[in-house]
Amino acid sequence: MVTKLKEVDAVIVGLGWTGGILAKELTEAGLKVVALERGAPRSTDKDYSLPNIRDELRYVVRHDLMQNTARDTITIRNNPGQEALPMRRLGSFLPGEVVGGSGVHWSGHTWRWTDMEFKIRSNYEERYGKKFIPEDMTIQDWGITYAELEPYYDKFEYVAAVAGKAGNIKGQIQPGGNPFEAAREREYALPPLTPILASEMFSEAARNAGYHPFPRPSANATQPYTNPDGAKFGACQYCGYCQRFGCEANAKGSPHMTVIPIAMRNPNFELRTHSWVTKVLKDSDGKRVTGVAYTNLLNGEELEQPASMVLLCAYAINNVHLMLLSGIGEPYDPAAQKGIIGKNYCYQTGTGATLFFEGKFFNPFMSAGGSNATFDDFNVNWDFDRGPHNFVGAYNVSGGFNTALPIGYRPVPSGTPQWGSEWKRATAKWYQTAMTINAAGSVMANRYNCFDLDPTYRNAFGQPLMRMTFDYKTNEHKVGTHAAQVINDIAKSMNPTKLNPASARTDPWTVVPYQSTHNTGGTIMGTNPRDSALNKYLQSWDCHNLFVVGANVFPHNASYNPTGPVGALAYWTADAIKNRYLKNPQPLVPA
Amino acid sequence: MKVQIGGTASVLVLLLIGGAYADGDVTRGEARFQDCAACHKLEAGANNVGPSLHDIFTRKAGTLEDFRYSPAMKRSGIVWTPEALEKFIADPQATVPANRMPYAGMANPSDRADLIAYLQKMTK
């Protein structure tokens, strides 16, 4: 027996950054909005303050803020020839499951992706010719421009209290910032984080090598701050518990202490937690969606929430899963290269070195989410000629720490036994002396990397699990090889006592250990319904009253963290709905 | 510049004689309160990440019934006089070791005087 509820103007599935932004914006525009969130309500005062925080067992080992894989998970394989098996325990990536979503446990790194990404195929074809892009690399232009998104990046950065140093204001290069960034209209909301010794040493070595290091922009408030919506931030205390934790000082820009409480105060808004959406419902001709079906996890009751508009704002992977489960759009078939939903799943790649300096005291337990210095000479710098290296994409290099946990972070020189008294001696000796240099690399879309529904395994609701088919391709191996060389050259120039050098990964991707929660694609945006699931306003080409918001819309993955464009696109979509769609509910771009 | 130096000096003198904070500037104190506002509210009963500061200057530390204090704060024995709060806010961990307030401290004495002047006005 399904209980059918009263129709509302909009139902939001998932209440993290994107759901929170849309909830706030649309309720302020007068819409009646219901948000359905799988997870529990949590707040800084009750949950993210001592003694409930800084607990590595609870948050890092037992994944307290993350998706519960006993209820729903995904199956994984490297290529279509393999049988996919369920991921029984989270590892490589950590989708959040709580009010605030992954925006509670992120580090705060906030970047502006530029036209280098949005016009990727055009850029490479123009400079290197069509043949430079491998045949199985299914990259495409996004159908949006940096100029269109700039005001929305700005909006998100000021809401989330992003601290940084501008490198380019209205075309004027700014000393101390990233000279390769796209022009911004004004400075960051807050000045950059205080550099730590490791990032200062890295910056000096990088500058000596001719690169252009700058402080990493991050939503870690460097001083008390009131955002444009009136949300109050405390100053970052450099306590070191950022990634995987909620912030006890209310210093990390998070939806649960910014956009969501504002929506909660609006009588137009209702939040239902512990609500698991199983399907988006369509009308009889399949041209519109009519609401969602969901289960109350606390009592098992099945409900239907009718709505004039459905906004999928869950974690990227779960948004794609819901599209496949609901039969919206044509599922992607990698063999025939037909269909769209599930296409262009991408991840990130990386490599890193650990440097040991006898006599140094880095105090790695004291850091903020963005306490690294970074350089983009091999990233958003189009003057870096990819031709001789024969790859598409980029990587950024950073040095320092963020969230080097007192228990979990145990750097030792390679060759040290992995347990026993010798390991104990080594970890005590080297803990204070180690710093890291890392590269984060892009992953280009490939015809074989994709999502579909698993033919065998099912979740607690009897629905097919999502199946992920993913591996790194030759292009990514080349990015990693180049990055490892650059990192090792810098590391050697710093004369460490010992060095665990970076090496390019060529082994297949696996679901352990943790790599990054930067899963992208599956319902990609674009210029036409043949090549994309959504138009540039993240509106479904198939059902015009369905919007799908999150990193699942990215046609490929850059080296930068995704939250900047995720937040900016949420505001962009909110404006498109408020200013255009509500007045004339139809496709915002002709098919 | 001259005004600032004079201001600081007079605050120090006042502290030495046992401290009225009449010299603190309430307007500047409101700006200093931004350090606190992400966690503390001034209204009665409005506990947040930190306890409500309403009527703070009449109470013993760690005694609001519906706020979960650290054991360190509960056993501190502090009575929140302006002087006691001034000392605490200068270096919270040194004054009450192992308290749970995530705040490094307000280093400048004239800032603290402004803050306390503001709190004296606003917490009644």
XYZ file of C-alpha atoms in Angstrom:
715
model
C 0.000 0.000 0.000
C 1.596 3.218 -1.154
C 0.500 6.432 0.549
C 0.064 9.221 -1.974
C 0.859 12.630 -0.537
C -0.311 16.102 -1.543
C 1.426 17.553 -4.591
C 4.127 20.191 -4.041
C 5.859 22.539 -6.471
C 9.223 20.802 -6.307
C 10.700 17.715 -4.706
C 14.444 17.620 -4.074
C 16.163 14.236 -3.812
C 19.223 14.522 -1.575
C 20.086 17.501 0.633
C 23.769 18.353 0.299
C 25.315 21.379 -1.410
C 23.201 21.234 -4.583
C 19.936 20.294 -2.861
C 20.540 22.886 -0.157
C 21.239 25.648 -2.675
C 18.135 24.823 -4.709
C 15.992 24.475 -1.569
C 17.007 27.924 -0.394
C 16.684 29.618 -3.766
C 13.372 28.051 -4.794
C 11.611 28.495 -1.442
C 12.665 32.159 -1.509
C 11.049 32.366 -4.957
C 7.795 31.237 -3.311
C 7.774 27.553 -4.275
C 6.560 24.838 -1.930
C 9.519 22.483 -1.727
C 9.967 19.085 -0.079
C 13.455 17.605 0.294
C 13.927 13.868 0.785
C 17.248 12.868 2.340
C 18.400 9.305 3.059
C 20.534 10.265 5.997
C 19.927 11.685 9.445
C 19.743 15.327 10.486
C 23.044 16.418 12.015
C 24.210 19.769 13.303
C 27.439 21.341 14.484
C 26.167 21.947 18.017
C 24.885 18.426 18.632
C 27.070 16.271 16.407
C 30.209 18.023 15.185
C 31.416 19.442 18.483
C 33.486 17.725 21.151
C 33.293 15.063 22.439
C 31.511 13.751 19.321
C 34.182 14.703 16.801
C 37.939 14.103 16.212
C 37.169 10.378 16.394
C 39.154 8.518 13.727
C 37.557 5.159 14.498
C 34.038 6.509 14.100
C 34.519 8.767 11.091
C 37.479 7.327 9.176
C 37.330 3.594 9.838
C 33.581 3.183 10.332
C 32.537 5.913 7.869
C 29.945 7.451 10.155
C 28.941 10.183 7.695
C 28.992 7.984 4.605
C 26.694 5.720 2.628
C 25.909 2.392 4.286
C 26.997 -0.343 1.862
C 24.863 -2.973 3.621
C 21.782 -1.215 2.240
C 22.967 -0.168 -1.186
C 26.317 -0.261 -2.934
C 27.683 -0.533 -6.449
C 29.320 -3.371 -8.310
C 32.728 -2.795 -9.821
C 34.761 -4.093 -12.733
C 37.642 -2.765 -14.804
C 36.332 -3.699 -18.247
C 33.230 -5.131 -19.901
C 34.829 -8.581 -20.149
C 34.812 -9.011 -16.371
C 32.064 -9.956 -13.940
C 31.423 -7.028 -11.617
C 31.370 -7.688 -7.875
C 29.742 -5.605 -5.130
C 31.855 -3.146 -3.159
C 31.091 -4.459 0.343
C 32.999 -1.703 2.108
C 33.661 1.883 1.066
C 37.221 2.569 -0.012
C 38.294 4.562 -3.057
C 35.516 7.144 -2.702
C 33.151 8.141 0.122
C 29.647 9.364 -0.773
C 28.090 11.222 2.158
C 24.750 10.140 3.633
C 23.566 12.795 6.040
C 21.838 16.167 5.899
C 24.566 18.224 4.222
C 25.787 15.269 2.164
C 29.436 15.112 1.192
C 29.546 18.872 1.836
C 29.913 18.039 5.539
C 33.018 15.880 5.243
C 34.834 17.562 2.336
C 38.101 19.477 2.767
C 36.828 22.638 1.145
C 39.002 22.840 -1.987
C 37.141 25.120 -4.359
C 38.349 25.671 -7.910
C 37.030 27.389 -10.969
C 37.025 25.096 -13.950
C 37.551 27.090 -17.124
C 36.969 26.972 -20.869
C 39.946 24.610 -21.051
C 37.466 22.019 -19.794
C 34.214 23.414 -21.189
C 35.624 23.544 -24.743
C 37.985 20.607 -24.420
C 37.384 18.889 -27.756
C 37.398 22.147 -29.708
C 40.591 23.293 -27.973
C 42.590 20.136 -28.663
C 41.308 19.691 -32.203
C 42.125 23.269 -33.059
C 45.658 23.108 -31.678
C 46.694 19.517 -32.350
C 44.265 18.257 -35.001
C 41.473 15.713 -34.798
C 43.819 12.734 -34.771
C 45.457 13.813 -31.492
C 42.359 12.659 -29.580
C 42.252 8.838 -29.416
C 39.253 7.247 -31.090
C 37.916 5.710 -27.866
C 38.208 9.022 -25.948
C 34.637 10.307 -25.863
C 35.345 13.842 -24.671
C 33.080 16.628 -25.826
C 32.407 20.312 -25.244
C 30.079 21.051 -22.338
C 27.855 23.653 -23.980
C 28.582 26.267 -21.340
C 31.269 28.948 -21.010
C 33.393 30.269 -18.167
C 31.965 33.744 -18.763
C 28.446 32.425 -18.169
C 29.468 30.694 -14.925
C 31.758 33.402 -13.469
C 29.042 35.177 -11.406
C 27.888 31.822 -10.059
C 31.399 30.756 -9.048
C 31.642 34.078 -7.242
C 28.302 33.503 -5.536
C 29.282 30.033 -4.337
C 32.724 31.148 -3.133
C 31.228 33.924 -1.021
C 28.516 31.668 0.415
C 31.034 28.940 1.303
C 33.668 31.352 2.731
C 36.406 30.380 0.296
C 39.807 31.675 1.377
C 42.454 32.240 -1.267
C 44.560 34.686 -3.241
C 43.281 35.832 -6.619
C 45.765 35.429 -9.463
C 43.797 37.268 -12.128
C 41.263 40.012 -11.404
C 39.594 41.308 -14.584
C 42.640 40.325 -16.622
C 45.216 41.874 -14.269
C 47.674 39.272 -12.964
C 47.918 39.501 -9.165
C 51.156 38.736 -7.317
C 50.895 35.715 -5.019
C 47.939 34.138 -6.795
C 47.620 31.605 -9.590
C 48.732 33.399 -12.779
C 47.055 30.755 -14.943
C 43.552 31.056 -13.521
C 40.727 32.536 -15.583
C 39.891 36.168 -14.842
C 37.697 36.711 -11.819
C 35.692 39.824 -11.018
C 37.016 40.273 -7.489
C 39.189 38.808 -4.722
C 38.260 35.692 -2.780
C 35.841 36.058 0.126
C 38.691 35.701 2.618
C 42.513 35.913 2.636
C 44.392 32.617 2.212
C 45.225 30.185 4.994
C 48.436 30.692 6.971
C 51.057 28.586 5.205
C 52.575 25.654 7.084
C 56.284 24.814 6.988
C 55.828 21.964 4.494
C 53.959 24.152 2.009
C 56.527 26.953 2.380
C 59.409 24.570 1.656
C 57.520 23.146 -1.315
C 56.720 26.625 -2.638
C 60.344 27.690 -2.466
C 61.521 24.582 -4.320
C 58.771 24.980 -6.916
C 59.672 28.632 -7.492
C 63.348 27.703 -7.848
C 62.321 25.229 -10.532
C 60.506 28.014 -12.404
C 56.955 27.120 -11.425
C 54.263 29.415 -9.962
C 53.024 28.141 -6.579
C 50.095 29.761 -4.775
C 47.968 28.979 -1.697
C 45.214 26.464 -2.406
C 41.754 28.094 -2.389
C 39.622 26.394 0.212
C 36.330 26.927 2.052
C 38.138 27.182 5.380
C 37.287 30.557 6.925
C 40.570 32.232 7.822
C 38.807 34.753 10.032
C 35.313 35.161 11.475
C 32.984 35.708 8.543
C 29.335 36.396 7.850
C 28.338 35.262 4.378
C 25.970 37.250 2.119
C 23.036 35.188 3.430
C 23.905 36.007 7.052
C 25.386 32.605 7.961
C 28.130 33.007 10.563
C 31.525 31.298 10.365
C 34.119 30.972 13.110
C 37.811 31.179 12.267
C 39.651 27.991 11.296
C 41.667 26.663 14.249
C 43.970 24.452 12.096
C 42.881 21.477 14.209
C 43.602 19.033 11.386
C 40.209 17.264 11.334
C 38.740 18.434 8.059
C 38.334 15.705 5.480
C 35.817 13.050 6.706
C 34.707 15.183 9.678
C 32.213 17.929 10.313
C 33.868 21.179 11.447
C 33.581 21.939 15.151
C 34.444 25.633 14.692
C 31.831 26.242 11.961
C 34.804 27.363 9.876
C 34.441 24.968 6.941
C 31.837 26.064 4.418
C 29.181 23.385 4.591
C 25.530 23.276 3.531
C 24.302 22.238 6.991
C 25.376 25.607 8.430
C 24.700 27.865 5.414
C 21.970 27.237 2.826
C 20.046 24.440 4.578
C 19.192 26.281 7.842
C 18.010 29.243 5.765
C 15.689 26.988 3.787
C 14.562 25.342 7.055
C 13.396 28.696 8.424
C 11.223 29.229 5.347
C 7.629 28.006 5.829
C 7.635 26.899 2.169
C 10.192 24.195 2.929
C 9.860 20.748 4.428
C 12.714 18.306 5.007
C 12.029 14.603 5.455
C 15.083 12.685 6.593
C 15.545 8.890 6.448
C 13.661 9.007 3.159
C 14.986 6.711 0.430
C 13.851 7.559 -3.087
C 13.491 4.426 -5.218
C 12.108 5.865 -8.430
C 11.260 9.008 -10.345
C 7.699 8.656 -11.645
C 6.731 9.602 -15.192
C 3.373 10.411 -16.738
C 1.827 8.063 -19.286
C 3.536 9.517 -22.361
C 6.929 9.764 -20.627
C 7.350 13.469 -21.462
C 7.087 14.738 -17.909
C 7.911 13.457 -14.452
C 5.125 13.494 -11.868
C 6.998 12.996 -8.594
C 8.986 10.333 -6.782
C 8.361 7.100 -4.909
C 10.193 6.720 -1.609
C 10.440 4.592 1.511
C 10.537 5.898 5.066
C 13.567 4.031 6.415
C 12.367 4.330 10.000
C 9.167 2.333 9.540
C 9.316 0.854 6.027
C 6.310 2.821 4.823
C 6.157 3.390 1.063
C 5.075 6.815 -0.087
C 4.593 8.780 -3.254
C 5.395 12.477 -3.345
C 3.816 14.118 -6.392
C 5.528 17.298 -7.577
C 5.398 19.698 -10.511
C 9.176 19.528 -10.730
C 11.769 16.938 -9.643
C 15.337 17.950 -8.788
C 17.830 15.098 -8.426
C 20.513 16.385 -6.060
C 21.888 13.142 -4.612
C 25.516 12.040 -4.820
C 26.617 11.921 -8.484
C 26.552 8.121 -8.696
C 23.121 7.914 -7.060
C 21.639 10.505 -9.420
C 22.676 8.341 -12.373
C 21.364 5.230 -10.616
C 17.934 6.846 -10.159
C 17.785 7.808 -13.836
C 18.530 4.215 -14.845
C 16.077 2.743 -12.310
C 13.368 5.132 -13.509
C 13.857 4.435 -17.200
C 14.442 8.073 -18.117
C 16.581 8.464 -21.241
C 18.258 5.657 -23.168
C 20.779 3.586 -21.164
C 24.293 3.712 -22.592
C 25.635 0.603 -24.330
C 29.450 0.696 -24.618
C 29.583 -2.065 -27.240
C 27.216 -0.390 -29.664
C 28.104 3.105 -28.370
C 24.414 3.923 -28.304
C 22.369 5.591 -25.598
C 23.351 8.242 -23.058
C 22.500 7.471 -19.425
C 25.609 6.033 -17.799
C 28.021 7.398 -20.418
C 31.339 9.133 -19.705
C 31.881 8.032 -16.126
C 35.221 9.543 -15.070
C 37.388 9.583 -11.986
C 40.767 11.093 -11.159
C 44.317 9.857 -11.171
C 47.316 10.841 -9.129
C 50.753 10.135 -7.801
C 52.845 11.398 -4.937
C 56.171 11.411 -3.153
C 56.941 11.433 0.571
C 60.012 13.363 1.676
C 61.759 12.813 5.036
C 63.937 15.517 6.570
C 65.816 14.495 9.678
C 65.678 17.318 12.223
C 62.531 18.990 10.832
C 59.308 19.193 12.828
C 56.379 19.563 10.446
C 53.625 19.132 13.074
C 51.388 17.398 10.534
C 48.512 17.261 13.055
C 48.135 21.037 12.666
C 46.642 21.922 9.313
C 43.484 23.058 7.565
C 41.600 21.490 4.678
C 43.548 23.583 2.200
C 46.965 23.949 3.851
C 48.867 23.070 0.718
C 50.546 25.208 -1.844
C 49.748 24.279 -5.427
C 50.996 25.062 -8.913
C 49.142 24.878 -12.195
C 51.993 25.111 -14.688
C 50.928 21.721 -16.083
C 47.232 22.257 -15.521
C 45.198 25.234 -16.686
C 48.267 26.611 -18.462
C 47.504 26.203 -22.177
C 51.095 27.272 -22.979
C 52.193 23.894 -21.614
C 52.514 21.956 -24.869
C 50.916 18.509 -24.521
C 52.061 17.629 -28.051
C 55.466 16.072 -27.229
C 53.935 14.136 -24.308
C 50.963 13.007 -26.360
C 48.240 13.275 -23.740
C 44.979 15.141 -23.281
C 44.335 16.692 -19.878
C 46.394 17.946 -17.015
C 47.472 17.728 -13.414
C 48.101 20.099 -10.538
C 50.925 19.615 -8.068
C 50.653 20.425 -4.374
C 52.885 20.209 -1.332
C 52.000 20.252 2.353
C 49.256 18.557 4.330
C 45.551 18.523 4.674
C 43.998 16.217 7.232
C 47.121 14.241 8.168
C 45.392 12.333 10.949
C 47.316 11.747 14.189
C 46.577 8.002 14.188
C 46.008 7.154 10.548
C 48.829 9.154 8.964
C 51.969 7.035 9.424
C 54.661 7.964 6.923
C 57.734 5.719 6.921
C 60.523 5.347 4.357
C 59.927 2.611 1.801
C 61.544 -0.638 2.826
C 60.332 -0.306 6.431
C 58.529 -3.468 7.646
C 54.761 -2.909 7.662
C 54.240 -4.062 11.269
C 56.134 -5.044 14.417
C 58.773 -3.332 16.537
C 60.814 -2.154 13.569
C 57.754 -0.390 12.140
C 56.964 1.150 15.530
C 60.488 2.483 15.840
C 60.361 3.905 12.302
C 56.955 5.561 12.658
C 58.041 7.268 15.882
C 61.278 8.402 14.276
C 59.876 9.742 10.997
C 56.376 11.029 11.865
C 57.455 14.625 12.476
C 59.945 14.694 9.616
C 57.738 13.754 6.655
C 55.970 15.904 4.085
C 54.290 15.031 0.811
C 54.164 16.328 -2.732
C 51.183 15.122 -4.724
C 49.752 15.439 -8.197
C 46.037 15.172 -8.925
C 45.353 14.329 -12.546
C 42.393 14.509 -14.891
C 40.657 11.474 -16.375
C 39.315 11.767 -19.890
C 36.059 10.120 -20.874
C 36.457 6.739 -22.550
C 33.817 4.717 -24.375
C 34.331 1.727 -22.037
C 34.156 3.622 -18.736
C 30.486 3.811 -17.807
C 27.578 2.954 -15.533
C 24.710 0.550 -16.082
C 22.412 -1.624 -13.952
C 23.981 -4.804 -12.610
C 22.350 -7.976 -13.987
C 22.927 -9.995 -10.788
C 23.149 -8.039 -7.549
C 20.318 -6.132 -5.846
C 20.008 -3.656 -2.969
C 17.851 -3.790 0.174
C 14.873 -2.552 -1.867
C 15.188 -5.355 -4.419
C 16.466 -3.006 -7.105
C 19.488 -3.737 -9.322
C 22.719 -2.250 -8.018
C 24.552 0.295 -10.104
C 27.442 -1.271 -12.015
C 30.611 0.752 -12.553
C 33.018 -0.214 -15.337
C 36.225 1.758 -14.985
C 39.938 1.658 -15.587
C 42.701 4.113 -16.372
C 43.678 4.232 -20.034
C 47.007 4.917 -21.759
C 46.255 8.657 -21.715
C 46.054 8.677 -17.905
C 49.255 6.612 -17.620
C 51.042 9.279 -19.657
C 49.693 12.058 -17.401
C 50.948 10.116 -14.374
C 54.384 9.520 -15.896
C 54.865 13.213 -16.597
C 53.643 14.192 -13.122
C 55.902 11.690 -11.341
C 58.942 13.088 -13.141
C 58.104 16.684 -12.193
C 57.426 15.719 -8.550
C 60.623 13.712 -8.220
C 62.743 16.509 -9.709
C 61.339 18.982 -7.159
C 61.695 16.472 -4.324
C 65.351 15.768 -5.129
C 66.113 19.489 -5.320
C 64.978 19.762 -1.676
C 67.645 17.281 -0.525
C 65.536 15.134 1.778
C 67.211 12.628 4.113
C 65.057 9.949 2.526
C 62.634 9.986 -0.357
C 59.764 7.703 -1.312
C 59.593 8.790 -4.947
C 56.444 9.221 -7.014
C 55.761 6.606 -9.650
C 53.137 6.596 -12.375
C 50.460 4.037 -11.806
C 49.936 1.502 -14.553
C 48.147 -1.168 -12.509
C 44.355 -1.443 -12.895
C 42.192 0.812 -10.723
C 40.894 -0.867 -7.588
C 38.322 0.129 -5.003
C 40.943 0.312 -2.234
C 42.612 2.357 -0.862
C 40.949 5.773 -0.646
C 41.710 7.896 -3.721
C 39.170 10.691 -4.123
C 35.435 11.289 -3.843
C 35.434 12.899 -7.269
C 33.216 10.624 -9.347
C 31.825 12.389 -12.390
C 29.601 11.844 -15.426
C 26.798 9.456 -16.234
C 24.119 12.072 -16.989
C 26.228 14.513 -18.935
C 25.316 18.017 -20.044
C 25.727 19.151 -23.623
C 24.392 20.953 -26.648
C 21.997 18.351 -28.039
C 19.999 15.283 -26.952
C 22.013 12.897 -29.147
C 25.224 13.494 -27.189
C 23.962 14.408 -23.733
C 21.309 13.701 -21.111
C 20.834 17.295 -20.008
C 20.952 20.714 -21.594
C 23.221 23.482 -20.310
C 20.724 24.297 -17.533
C 20.941 20.672 -16.310
C 17.394 20.117 -17.528
C 16.578 16.647 -18.861
C 16.169 16.533 -22.644
C 13.573 13.794 -22.114
C 11.422 15.298 -19.341
C 11.565 19.091 -19.119
C 10.395 19.266 -15.483
C 13.342 17.143 -14.313
C 16.687 18.718 -13.388
C 19.720 16.612 -12.434
C 22.351 18.541 -10.499
C 25.846 17.490 -9.415
C 29.163 16.213 -10.772
C 27.197 13.599 -12.742
C 26.709 16.332 -15.373
C 30.452 16.705 -16.128
C 31.329 15.228 -19.558
C 34.889 14.536 -18.311
C 36.892 15.037 -15.129
C 39.573 17.694 -14.711
C 42.469 17.601 -12.265
C 40.728 20.128 -10.026
C 38.330 19.113 -7.252
C 34.726 19.253 -8.495
C 32.849 21.229 -5.830
C 33.465 24.690 -7.384
C 31.559 23.952 -10.596
C 29.066 21.744 -8.704
C 28.104 24.724 -6.505
C 28.222 27.248 -9.353
C 26.057 25.072 -11.602
C 23.507 24.648 -8.793
C 23.128 28.440 -8.557
C 23.081 28.688 -12.379
C 20.266 26.108 -12.527
C 18.380 27.833 -9.691
C 18.453 31.092 -11.655
C 17.321 29.370 -14.851
C 14.375 27.827 -13.004
C 13.421 31.017 -11.135
C 13.841 33.474 -13.970
C 12.820 31.427 -16.993
C 11.362 28.004 -16.341
C 8.668 29.036 -13.862
C 7.326 31.654 -16.264
C 7.219 29.217 -19.148
C 7.631 25.579 -18.113
C 9.086 23.978 -21.208
C 12.522 22.997 -22.558
C 14.933 25.891 -21.930
C 16.951 24.872 -24.999
C 15.198 23.625 -28.144
C 16.161 20.008 -28.876
C 47.861 56.466 16.098
C 48.187 58.603 19.184
C 44.602 57.902 20.132
C 45.160 54.160 19.906
C 48.217 54.194 22.140
C 46.378 56.275 24.708
C 43.425 53.900 24.591
C 45.537 50.839 25.231
C 47.369 52.464 28.090
C 44.207 53.539 29.854
C 42.775 50.028 29.556
C 45.865 48.631 31.230
C 45.538 51.132 34.037
C 41.931 50.177 34.549
C 42.864 46.504 34.684
C 45.421 47.219 37.364
C 42.881 48.880 39.556
C 40.558 45.918 39.282
C 38.816 46.691 36.081
C 35.713 48.477 35.069
C 35.428 48.033 31.328
C 33.765 51.379 30.873
C 36.665 52.319 28.622
C 35.906 49.516 26.166
C 34.108 50.631 23.042
C 30.766 48.894 22.562
C 30.686 49.529 18.800
C 34.142 48.073 18.300
C 33.149 45.289 20.661
C 30.306 44.322 18.375
C 32.845 43.760 15.598
C 35.044 41.724 17.979
C 32.012 39.591 18.819
C 32.151 38.238 15.260
C 34.897 35.960 16.615
C 32.250 34.391 18.856
C 29.048 34.661 16.826
C 29.358 31.437 14.842
C 28.880 29.519 18.108
C 27.426 31.820 20.794
C 24.112 33.665 20.901
C 23.078 36.421 23.285
C 19.432 35.520 23.748
C 18.320 33.613 26.847
C 18.149 29.860 26.291
C 19.733 30.047 22.818
C 22.415 27.429 23.184
C 24.245 26.671 19.959
C 27.709 25.160 19.475
C 28.539 27.170 22.590
C 26.238 28.075 25.504
C 24.036 31.167 25.423
C 25.864 34.207 26.817
C 22.696 35.754 28.230
C 23.294 36.862 31.817
C 26.816 35.447 31.729
C 28.117 37.987 34.223
C 25.909 36.609 36.948
C 26.761 32.946 36.722
C 29.285 30.267 37.539
C 31.053 28.585 34.644
C 29.554 25.334 33.387
C 26.168 25.688 35.064
C 23.520 26.088 32.334
C 21.433 22.965 32.753
C 20.740 22.236 29.105
C 24.254 22.662 27.739
C 26.828 19.884 27.589
C 30.015 21.398 29.012
C 33.447 19.843 29.108
C 34.434 18.361 32.485
C 37.237 20.934 32.544
C 34.810 23.849 32.358
C 32.475 22.336 34.949
C 35.226 21.960 37.529
C 36.958 25.268 36.700
C 35.283 27.060 39.627
C 35.233 30.264 37.595
C 32.613 32.909 38.291
C 32.192 34.951 35.148
C 33.158 38.408 36.270
C 34.361 40.719 33.478
C 37.900 40.164 34.751
C 37.538 36.380 34.673
C 36.141 36.424 31.142
C 38.879 38.807 30.026
C 41.514 36.411 31.320
C 39.806 33.385 29.773
C 39.318 34.895 26.335
C 42.967 35.974 26.176
C 44.096 32.335 26.106
C 41.285 29.862 26.714
C 43.407 26.710 26.783
C 45.905 28.171 29.232
C 43.153 29.412 31.543
C 40.970 26.289 31.466
C 43.091 23.452 30.041
C 41.086 20.817 28.105
C 38.018 23.007 27.679
C 36.248 22.325 24.369
C 35.910 25.788 22.874
C 37.649 25.762 19.459
C 39.119 29.264 19.725
C 42.784 30.218 19.954
C 42.272 33.441 21.922
C 42.082 37.215 21.493
C 45.589 38.568 21.857
C 45.018 42.315 21.961
C 43.992 43.727 25.412
C 42.042 46.638 23.954
C 40.099 44.235 21.710
C 39.204 42.247 24.804
C 38.090 45.366 26.647
C 35.869 46.324 23.707
C 34.392 42.831 23.576
C 33.614 42.780 27.270
C 32.087 46.233 27.161
C 29.829 44.954 24.383
C 28.932 41.800 26.301
C 28.206 43.761 29.474
C 25.701 45.794 27.522
C 24.161 43.002 25.448
C 23.893 40.057 27.823
C 21.599 41.663 30.370
